[in-house]
XYZ file of C-alpha atoms in Angstrom:
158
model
C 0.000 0.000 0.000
C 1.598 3.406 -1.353
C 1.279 6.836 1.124
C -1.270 7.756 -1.581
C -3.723 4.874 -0.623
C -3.264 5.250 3.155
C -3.805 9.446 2.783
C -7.018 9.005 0.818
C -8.742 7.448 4.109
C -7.270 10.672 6.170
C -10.106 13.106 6.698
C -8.688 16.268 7.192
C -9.530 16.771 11.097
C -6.856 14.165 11.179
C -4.522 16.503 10.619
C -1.927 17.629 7.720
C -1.742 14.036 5.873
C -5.089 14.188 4.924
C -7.308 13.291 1.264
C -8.173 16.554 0.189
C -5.865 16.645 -2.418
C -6.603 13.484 -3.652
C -10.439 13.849 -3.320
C -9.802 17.049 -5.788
C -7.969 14.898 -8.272
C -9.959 11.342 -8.051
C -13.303 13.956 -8.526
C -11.568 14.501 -11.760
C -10.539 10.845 -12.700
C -13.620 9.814 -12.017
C -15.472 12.092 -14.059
C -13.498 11.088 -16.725
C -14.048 7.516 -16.617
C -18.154 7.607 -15.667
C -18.079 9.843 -18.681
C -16.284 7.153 -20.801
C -18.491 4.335 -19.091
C -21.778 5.983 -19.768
C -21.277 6.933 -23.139
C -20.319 3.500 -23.999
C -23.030 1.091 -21.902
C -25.699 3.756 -23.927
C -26.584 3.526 -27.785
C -26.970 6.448 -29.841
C -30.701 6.826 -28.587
C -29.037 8.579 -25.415
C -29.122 12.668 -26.209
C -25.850 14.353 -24.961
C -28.482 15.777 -21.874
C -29.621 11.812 -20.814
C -25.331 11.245 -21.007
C -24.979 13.892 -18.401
C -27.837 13.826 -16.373
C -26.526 10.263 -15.988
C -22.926 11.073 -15.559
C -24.325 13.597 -13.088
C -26.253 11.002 -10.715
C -23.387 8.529 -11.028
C -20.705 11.277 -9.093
C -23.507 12.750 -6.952
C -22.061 12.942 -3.351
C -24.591 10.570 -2.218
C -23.861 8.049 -4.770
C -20.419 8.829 -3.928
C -20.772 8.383 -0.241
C -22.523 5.196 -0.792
C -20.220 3.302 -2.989
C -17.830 4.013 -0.037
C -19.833 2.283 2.287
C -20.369 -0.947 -0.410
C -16.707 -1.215 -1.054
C -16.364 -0.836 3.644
C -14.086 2.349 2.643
C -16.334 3.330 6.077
C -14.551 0.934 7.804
C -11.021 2.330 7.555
C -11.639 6.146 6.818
C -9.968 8.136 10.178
C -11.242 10.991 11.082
C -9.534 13.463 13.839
C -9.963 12.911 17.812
C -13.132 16.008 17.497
C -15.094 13.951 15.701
C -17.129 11.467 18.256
C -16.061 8.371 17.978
C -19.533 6.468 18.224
C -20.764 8.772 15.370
C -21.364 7.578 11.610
C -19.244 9.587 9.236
C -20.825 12.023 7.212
C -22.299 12.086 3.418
C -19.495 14.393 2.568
C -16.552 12.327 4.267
C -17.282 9.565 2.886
C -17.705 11.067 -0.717
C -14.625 12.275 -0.161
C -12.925 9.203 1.039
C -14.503 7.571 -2.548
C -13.136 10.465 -4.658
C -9.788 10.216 -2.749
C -9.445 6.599 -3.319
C -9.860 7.425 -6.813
C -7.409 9.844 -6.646
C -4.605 7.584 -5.049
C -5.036 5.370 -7.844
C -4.556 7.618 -10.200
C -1.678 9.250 -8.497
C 0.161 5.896 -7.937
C -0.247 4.222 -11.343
C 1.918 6.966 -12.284
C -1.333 9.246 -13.489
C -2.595 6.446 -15.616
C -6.447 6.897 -16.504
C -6.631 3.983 -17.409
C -6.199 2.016 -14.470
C -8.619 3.868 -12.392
C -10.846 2.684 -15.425
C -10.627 -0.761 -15.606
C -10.465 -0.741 -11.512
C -13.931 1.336 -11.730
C -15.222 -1.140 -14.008
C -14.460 -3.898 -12.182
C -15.995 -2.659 -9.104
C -19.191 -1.239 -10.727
C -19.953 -3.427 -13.763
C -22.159 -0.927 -15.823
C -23.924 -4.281 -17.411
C -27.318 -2.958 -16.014
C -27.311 0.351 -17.939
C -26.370 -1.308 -21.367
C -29.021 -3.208 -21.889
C -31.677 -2.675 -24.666
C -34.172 -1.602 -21.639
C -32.151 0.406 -19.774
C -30.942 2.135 -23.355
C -35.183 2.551 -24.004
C -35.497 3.580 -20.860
C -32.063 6.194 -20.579
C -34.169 8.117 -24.035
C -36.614 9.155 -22.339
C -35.443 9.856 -18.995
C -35.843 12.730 -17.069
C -33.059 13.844 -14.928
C -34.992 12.435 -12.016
C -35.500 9.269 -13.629
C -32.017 8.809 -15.029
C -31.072 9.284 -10.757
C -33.559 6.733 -9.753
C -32.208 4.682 -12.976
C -28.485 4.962 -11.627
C -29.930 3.998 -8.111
C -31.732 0.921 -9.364
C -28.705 -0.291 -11.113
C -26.213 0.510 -7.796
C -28.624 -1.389 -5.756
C -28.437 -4.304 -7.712
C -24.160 -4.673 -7.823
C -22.961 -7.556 -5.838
């Protein structure tokens, strides 16, 4: 495990080795590669405004905060002495913790997009969204219903 991985679990009450820095850049990575992932699990029937709305529900903080708790990220993030040790981290820390995580992979493959792709992909297999019905269903979604959409599909990785 490189100092990159260890920092990205280092909320910054913790102190000066802390995951902001690597939230900022993972945020980035992983735009990059849900961009990639979406446009590519959804035919040409998705408009350019179903693509983001669906890129937009898939970095979401919550979404964010939740793959951290699928993948037990919760279970090693460290937060400073301030923060109560019986309480649940936040929505926010743990999106960040997720984005960080990113981040450190990026860093330490020597800023290689590509391996925080295929380890995004193998994590969140996008099979749900690129099927016929999900492609029917991504043209005429809403914004709303491209979040729920993006919910459904989270709910149902292993």
């Amino acid at each position: 495990m490189t100092v990159s991985l260890l920092e990205a679990f280092v909320h910054p009450s913790a102190g000066e080795f802390n995951n902001l820095r690597l939230a900022w850049i993972g945020d980035a990575a992983m735009q990059l590669v849900v961009s990639d992932l979406v446009f590519e699990s959804l035919p040409e029937l998705a408009t350019t405004d179903i693509l983001t709305d669906r890129r937009k529900a898939m970095v979401m903080r919550d979404f964010c905060a939740e793959g951290a708790i699928k993948l037990g990220w919760d279970k090693v993030a460290v937060a400073g002495k301030s923060f109560p040790k019986d309480k649940e981290l936040t929505t926010n820390m743990l999106a960040e913790v997720f984005e960080a995580v990113w981040g450190a992979i990026y860093k330490d493959s020597g800023n290689n997009q590509a391996v925080v792709h295929d380890v995004y992909k193998r994590l969140f297999p996008l099979h749900a969204l690129s099927s016929n019905e999900a492609a029917e269903e991504a043209a005429a979604a809403t914004a709303e219903e491209s979040a729920s959409a993006v919910q459904n599909w989270w709910n149902n990785i292993d």
